[in-house]
Amino acid sequence: MTLHKGASPSDRKQTGHPVNPFYGEADPVAGMETAPPRHTLPDGPLAPHAAYQFVHDELMLDGNSRLNLATFVTTWMEPQAGVLMAECRDKNMIDKDEYPRTAELEKRCVAMLADLWHAPDPSSAVGCSTTGSSEACMLAGMSFKRRWMQRNQDRYPGSARPNLVMGANVQVCWEKFCNFWEVEARTVPMEGDRFHLDAASAAEQCDENTIGVVAILGSTFDGSYEPVADICAALDEVQKKRGWDIPVHVDGASGAMIAPFLDPELMWDFRLPRVASINTSGHKYGLVYPGVGWALWRDTEALPEELVFRVNYLGGDMPTFALNFSRPGAQVAAQYYTFLRLGRAGFRAVQQATRDVAGSMAERIGALGDFRLLTRGDQLPVFAFTTADDVTAFDVFDVSRRMRERGWLLPAYTFPPNREDLSVLRVVCRNGFSMDLADLFLADLEQLLTELRQQSGPMQRPESVATAFHH
Ligand SMILES: *Cc1c(COP(=O)(O)O)cnc(C)c1O
């Protein structure tokens, strides 16, 4: 999480303002007169209704999540899911003996995903829930590294240094993995109109110290799917020529819950023998509120047994693979609810509706004439666009900032190497972002453009920075 500093001198100087008497006790003698300090633990307690009101009021300044086109994370669930989650909020996922039914639901979710992702033998596929895709990717990366170490005990530690091959468009979790676990990140830069990893460059980067290749379904930068099957085929060639058997991990944070329903013919999952592991974010297109991800391995061979811990001090003896210990169980119950509630047909309908909204928005934005589409929302329901070549009056950062005035969070950011020259806007369509909201968005954008076209040039701003969180 954000690494915060303690209170600054000016923070500490702040004294509480008088409290609205209606918030607490209207009687100033019995109740509070001044608000508690904000940067030191208050000396005494506060009545629950007053404390609630303080926190509630401050949070009003957070954005409206439904108008946020930057995030991939679920911002709407059915009321029943909310009730279920409230019922489970005291359940600790790690305590599998105390909460055997929660553990059972997790197991069923893993089994359903193994089936959905075509594990060759679902009974030997292994997997677990995680806090999100980031933790899932760490676990998959650790399995890669450990398997490579087992094959290279004579050279590591010592002369060999492990590396991981991926596109420069990877989500930041892979840079974290490489940093934390001391693996060289071999990132393939973008070139021209290629905005993600391609098979030839992936194969070129590999050597005997490559622990694996990460293929993304799909890229957070533009919503495009990486060619997983081609990457696997290129690695088959590498194996034939050089003898290196390099496994692939599919980072399906978003796409692993889109492709099975909307692109059933696309070969990207365990049907490809080289795919050793897959992750997804239950809280993205798995349609659950934040805090859940999934990691699956095609079989027990892909997940070294020595990484698995068996804890017995809570009673029971369950194998676990996780970075965290305690974790909320509510998200797992909510994931199972979503699977049960929608089924394949329901997921197909929901994801198709989302992709339809994305496609329609992309088409309409493309037709405005001011923009050039990089993607069309026909893979992930996500698309990126930039200003048309002849547009000189404004740039993508102007559009992002001005749309914010109307309540829309539309991120603008620059691409990674070697296309840092390219700045884009990106729209992430999610369940709950209806065609009605898309119409309102387009109307606001069109109205804004009549103003922006009058500018003499892009607004000045400090050395270009992204305008909103875009991962
Ligand atoms: C969002 C995302 C992640 C990180 O997932 P969290 O669930 O937010 O931890 C990793 N990889 C890709 C491709 C993503 O889109």
Coordinates of C-alpha atoms in Angstrom, one line a residue, residues 248-459:
V248 CA 4.4 -19.7 -20.2
H249 CA 2.2 -17.9 -17.6
V250 CA -0.9 -16.2 -18.9
D251 CA -1.7 -13.1 -17.0
G252 CA -5.4 -13.2 -17.5
A253 CA -6.3 -10.6 -14.9
S254 CA -9.0 -9.3 -17.1
G255 CA -9.2 -11.6 -20.2
A256 CA -9.4 -14.9 -18.4
M257 CA -13.0 -14.0 -17.5
I258 CA -13.8 -12.5 -20.9
A259 CA -12.3 -14.9 -23.5
P260 CA -13.9 -18.1 -22.2
F261 CA -17.3 -16.6 -22.8
L262 CA -16.9 -14.4 -25.8
D263 CA -14.0 -15.9 -27.7
P264 CA -14.4 -19.7 -27.1
E265 CA -12.3 -20.5 -30.2
L266 CA -9.3 -18.5 -29.1
M267 CA -6.5 -20.8 -27.9
W268 CA -4.9 -19.1 -24.9
D269 CA -5.4 -21.4 -21.9
F270 CA -4.4 -24.9 -20.6
R271 CA -5.3 -26.3 -24.0
L272 CA -1.8 -25.1 -24.9
P273 CA 0.5 -27.6 -23.2
R274 CA 3.2 -24.9 -22.6
V275 CA 0.8 -22.8 -20.4
A276 CA 1.8 -23.8 -16.9
S277 CA -0.3 -21.3 -14.9
I278 CA -3.0 -18.7 -15.3
N279 CA -4.2 -15.9 -13.0
T280 CA -7.3 -13.7 -13.0
S281 CA -8.7 -11.0 -10.9
G282 CA -12.0 -12.1 -9.4
H283 CA -12.6 -8.4 -8.7
K284 CA -12.3 -7.4 -12.4
Y285 CA -14.4 -9.2 -15.0
G286 CA -15.0 -11.9 -12.3
L287 CA -17.5 -9.3 -11.2
V288 CA -16.8 -9.3 -7.4
Y289 CA -16.0 -6.3 -5.3
P290 CA -12.3 -5.7 -4.6
G291 CA -10.2 -8.2 -2.8
V292 CA -10.1 -11.4 -4.7
G293 CA -7.9 -13.0 -7.4
W294 CA -7.1 -16.6 -8.5
A295 CA -4.0 -18.5 -9.4
L296 CA -4.1 -21.9 -11.1
W297 CA -1.4 -24.4 -12.2
R298 CA -2.1 -27.0 -14.9
D299 CA -0.9 -29.8 -12.6
T300 CA 1.0 -30.4 -9.4
E301 CA 4.3 -30.6 -11.4
A302 CA 3.9 -26.9 -12.3
L303 CA 3.7 -25.9 -8.7
P304 CA 6.8 -27.1 -6.7
E305 CA 5.6 -28.9 -3.6
E306 CA 8.3 -27.3 -1.4
L307 CA 6.5 -23.9 -1.8
V308 CA 3.3 -25.3 -0.2
F309 CA 2.8 -24.8 3.5
R310 CA 0.8 -26.9 5.8
V311 CA -0.4 -25.1 8.8
N312 CA -1.9 -27.1 11.6
Y313 CA -2.0 -24.6 14.5
L314 CA -5.5 -23.5 13.7
G315 CA -6.6 -27.1 13.7
G316 CA -6.8 -29.2 10.6
D317 CA -4.0 -29.6 8.0
M318 CA -4.6 -27.8 4.8
P319 CA -2.0 -27.1 2.2
T320 CA -1.8 -23.3 1.5
F321 CA 0.1 -21.2 -1.0
A322 CA -0.1 -17.5 -0.3
L323 CA 1.9 -14.4 0.7
N324 CA -0.7 -13.2 3.2
F325 CA -1.9 -15.2 6.2
S326 CA -5.3 -13.8 7.3
R327 CA -7.6 -12.7 4.5
P328 CA -11.3 -11.9 4.3
G329 CA -13.5 -14.8 3.3
A330 CA -16.4 -12.6 2.0
Q331 CA -14.9 -12.1 -1.5
V332 CA -14.6 -15.8 -2.0
A333 CA -18.2 -16.4 -1.0
A334 CA -19.2 -13.6 -3.4
Q335 CA -17.2 -15.2 -6.2
Y336 CA -19.0 -18.4 -5.7
Y337 CA -22.3 -16.6 -5.6
T338 CA -21.5 -14.9 -9.0
F339 CA -20.6 -18.2 -10.6
L340 CA -23.8 -19.8 -9.3
R341 CA -25.9 -16.8 -10.1
L342 CA -24.7 -16.3 -13.7
G343 CA -23.5 -19.6 -15.0
R344 CA -22.0 -19.7 -18.5
A345 CA -24.9 -18.1 -20.3
G346 CA -25.2 -15.3 -17.7
F347 CA -21.5 -14.5 -17.9
R348 CA -21.7 -14.6 -21.7
A349 CA -24.6 -12.2 -21.7
V350 CA -23.1 -9.8 -19.2
Q351 CA -19.6 -9.7 -20.8
Q352 CA -21.2 -9.3 -24.3
A353 CA -23.3 -6.4 -23.2
T354 CA -20.1 -4.8 -21.8
R355 CA -18.2 -5.4 -25.0
D356 CA -21.1 -4.0 -27.0
V357 CA -21.0 -0.8 -25.1
A358 CA -17.2 -0.6 -25.6
G359 CA -17.5 -1.3 -29.3
S360 CA -20.2 1.3 -29.7
M361 CA -18.3 4.0 -27.8
A362 CA -15.1 3.3 -29.8
E363 CA -17.0 3.6 -33.1
R364 CA -18.7 6.8 -32.1
I365 CA -15.4 8.3 -30.8
G366 CA -13.7 7.3 -34.0
A367 CA -16.4 9.0 -36.0
L368 CA -15.9 12.3 -34.3
G369 CA -12.8 13.0 -36.4
D370 CA -10.7 14.4 -33.6
F371 CA -9.3 11.1 -32.5
R372 CA -7.5 8.0 -33.9
L373 CA -8.4 4.7 -32.3
L374 CA -5.6 2.3 -31.3
T375 CA -8.0 -0.4 -30.3
R376 CA -11.8 -0.9 -30.7
G377 CA -12.9 -2.7 -27.6
D378 CA -13.4 -6.0 -29.4
Q379 CA -11.0 -8.0 -27.2
L380 CA -11.1 -6.7 -23.7
P381 CA -14.1 -4.3 -23.5
V382 CA -11.4 -1.6 -23.3
F383 CA -10.1 0.7 -25.9
A384 CA -7.4 3.4 -26.3
F385 CA -7.3 6.4 -28.6
T386 CA -5.2 9.4 -29.2
T387 CA -5.7 12.7 -31.0
A388 CA -5.8 12.6 -34.8
D389 CA -2.6 13.6 -36.6
D390 CA -4.0 17.0 -37.7
V391 CA -5.2 18.0 -34.2
T392 CA -3.0 20.8 -32.8
A393 CA -5.5 22.7 -30.6
F394 CA -5.5 20.3 -27.7
D395 CA -4.0 17.0 -26.5
V396 CA -5.2 14.0 -24.6
F397 CA -4.3 15.5 -21.2
D398 CA -6.6 18.4 -21.9
V399 CA -9.4 16.0 -22.7
S400 CA -8.9 14.0 -19.6
R401 CA -8.7 17.1 -17.3
R402 CA -11.7 18.8 -18.8
M403 CA -13.9 15.6 -18.7
R404 CA -13.1 15.5 -15.0
E405 CA -15.0 18.7 -14.6
R406 CA -18.0 16.8 -15.7
G407 CA -17.4 14.0 -13.3
W408 CA -15.8 11.5 -15.7
L409 CA -12.5 9.8 -14.8
L410 CA -10.9 9.3 -18.2
P411 CA -7.2 8.6 -17.8
A412 CA -4.5 10.0 -20.1
Y413 CA -1.0 8.6 -20.1
T414 CA 2.1 8.0 -22.2
F415 CA 3.0 4.5 -23.5
P416 CA 6.1 2.7 -22.2
P417 CA 9.3 2.2 -24.3
N418 CA 9.7 2.6 -27.2
R419 CA 6.5 4.6 -27.7
E420 CA 6.9 7.2 -25.0
D421 CA 6.1 9.7 -27.7
L422 CA 2.5 8.3 -27.8
S423 CA -0.1 9.6 -25.3
V424 CA -3.5 8.1 -25.1
L425 CA -6.8 8.1 -23.5
R426 CA -8.3 4.8 -22.3
V427 CA -11.9 3.7 -21.6
V428 CA -12.5 0.6 -19.5
C429 CA -16.1 -0.6 -19.8
R430 CA -17.4 -2.6 -16.9
N431 CA -20.6 -4.2 -15.9
G432 CA -22.8 -1.4 -14.7
F433 CA -21.6 1.1 -17.3
S434 CA -24.7 1.0 -19.5
M435 CA -25.4 2.3 -23.0
D436 CA -27.3 5.1 -21.3
L437 CA -24.2 6.2 -19.4
A438 CA -22.2 5.8 -22.6
D439 CA -24.6 8.2 -24.4
L440 CA -24.1 10.8 -21.6
F441 CA -20.4 10.4 -21.8
L442 CA -20.4 10.9 -25.6
A443 CA -22.7 14.0 -25.3
D444 CA -20.3 15.5 -22.7
L445 CA -17.3 14.7 -24.9
E446 CA -18.8 16.3 -28.0
Q447 CA -19.8 19.4 -26.1
L448 CA -16.3 19.7 -24.7
L449 CA -14.7 19.3 -28.1
T450 CA -16.5 22.4 -29.4
E451 CA -14.5 24.3 -26.8
L452 CA -11.2 22.5 -27.1
R453 CA -11.2 23.0 -30.9
Q454 CA -11.1 26.8 -30.2
Q455 CA -7.9 26.5 -28.1
S456 CA -4.7 27.9 -29.7
G457 CA -2.8 24.9 -28.5
P458 CA -2.6 22.3 -25.7
M459 CA -2.7 23.8 -22.2

